[in-house]
Amino acid sequence: MDENVDELDEDYVEEEEEDGEHEEDVDDQGNVNGMFRRFLPIFQGLLSSRRDDEDVTASEDDEDSSSPVHVECFDRSLPGMHSYLGPGNQVSGRTILEEDQLLKLPLVSIGFILMPGQVFPLTVFHPSLISLIKNILGTTKTFGVANLKVDSGDWKGTIGTTAEIFEYKEEDPEDPSSVGFKFKARGRQRFRLISVHREIDGNLTGTVEILSEIKLRHPLHCARLRSCDRRSKIDFHPMLNLNNEEETNGEREYFEVVTPARKQVPNLTPFPAWLYDMYSEQILANRMYSELRKCGKSVESVEVPKDPNDLSWWVATNLPFQDSQKLFLLRLDSPVQRLRAELSFLSKGRLFVCRRCETELGEQADMFSMCDDGPQVTFSNPGGHLHETLTLYKARNLRLVGMPSTEYSWFPGYAWTIIECGSCFNHIGWKFTAAKRNLRPESFYGLSRKSITAKIKASSDEPDEDNEEHNQIVI
């Protein structure tokens, strides 16, 4: 499912077909050639078949409506298992790195911005990188993921996220389809890069500082009347301070968060209550739940985190933010700031457009979750490239490339077809159609986050101007 598949040289493919004897010689050269023979029919179909998406969708709807069948709902837990990678070995345990600590960490830069709590699969092929991952599995199972740009002369201060491996699969020499070292990992903690040096084998090791999350009290915590605390909501949050464990005799320390009742606010401050609501964690979280419900069915059958900190990272993972916006959110160290920034993006009606030519492709209201993790999930293609895929019920202005295939499908039971922009032919993602007639939904779209961008939906009486300024997230 590589988007570069439609860039194959057609002349090269035709030359290979005409030279049958040379092709037979190449077929005997091992696993790589076996993989080529396996996917060659798919590649040939991609080059020879392009068609508008609307015509195909209409014919499918007419055919299905004529004969009712028993409906089978898709199991939304399957995509998160990444079964297309094959069965792997589970890794137990959890590594928690002490906050504000300086330590050395192996670094992996894959052009991917990882958020805490985000799960991603990865396939590596280079021997030195495979050796690095195996060494990590034998120690803390943790490495750093940072977006290290090659053209940048100084990587100091770059913000990244630690990743912890929880499942892996080694290459099987007896299986021709098993190529590379596959593993799954989960984002854990943020870090700031202090320095980087390259090892003899070419891998990067960095000195990093583990960043802490700042828990803000209620805006009226210090101005409140303590005599009225019995009428207020009081929460106790544990303090993670590993250095003081011996001083407290092993007892865990807590700090209180008092939320005064709204009717007390006029008696405590000359400012209105809504001003303080703008910086209240729980009220911001409630506003976020309300906005998510407006995004079609993106949160239906999905367990959205209740904790404001976890919610802020869940939203950052499941909305199609641009790379610059994701890096901005990753630098913020408070859930209050992140939730306010995300609400500024989510509260406006948005369109999803082609990143290259800005052709309208879909709407924010058409988002829905085909996975228990949320509407946007990270997948890996056979070449090891990562795609953050946003699922939509409906899309428009697209062209289908090639014939449907169930090979290496990210959604078991569905066949994928490459889709491209109908205007500029930029790769957009994939259309998934049910392989069985009774499977629901019958079809949906998976848009690659790097191929689309969000645009403000202009009203009919207002010109669409300064869209870049409106697309910026603010806190």
Short mmCIF file of C-alpha atoms in Angstrom, two decimals, residues 219-220 223 262 264-277:
data_model
loop_
_atom_site.label_atom_id
_atom_site.label_comp_id
_atom_site.label_asym_id
_atom_site.label_seq_id
_atom_site.Cartn_x
_atom_site.Cartn_y
_atom_site.Cartn_z
CA PRO A 219 -7.61 29.61 38.86
CA LEU A 220 -9.41 30.60 42.06
CA ALA A 223 -8.46 33.48 46.22
CA ARG A 262 -19.52 28.91 40.55
CA GLN A 264 -18.84 31.77 45.02
CA VAL A 265 -16.97 33.45 42.17
CA PRO A 266 -18.75 36.87 42.25
CA ASN A 267 -17.90 37.13 45.96
CA LEU A 268 -14.20 36.40 45.45
CA THR A 269 -13.20 38.46 42.43
CA PRO A 270 -14.43 41.40 40.34
CA PHE A 271 -14.04 39.36 37.14
CA PRO A 272 -16.85 37.24 35.65
CA ALA A 273 -16.93 33.45 36.06
CA TRP A 274 -16.47 32.72 32.35
CA LEU A 275 -13.00 34.27 32.49
CA TYR A 276 -11.83 31.62 34.96
CA ASP A 277 -13.65 28.87 33.08
#
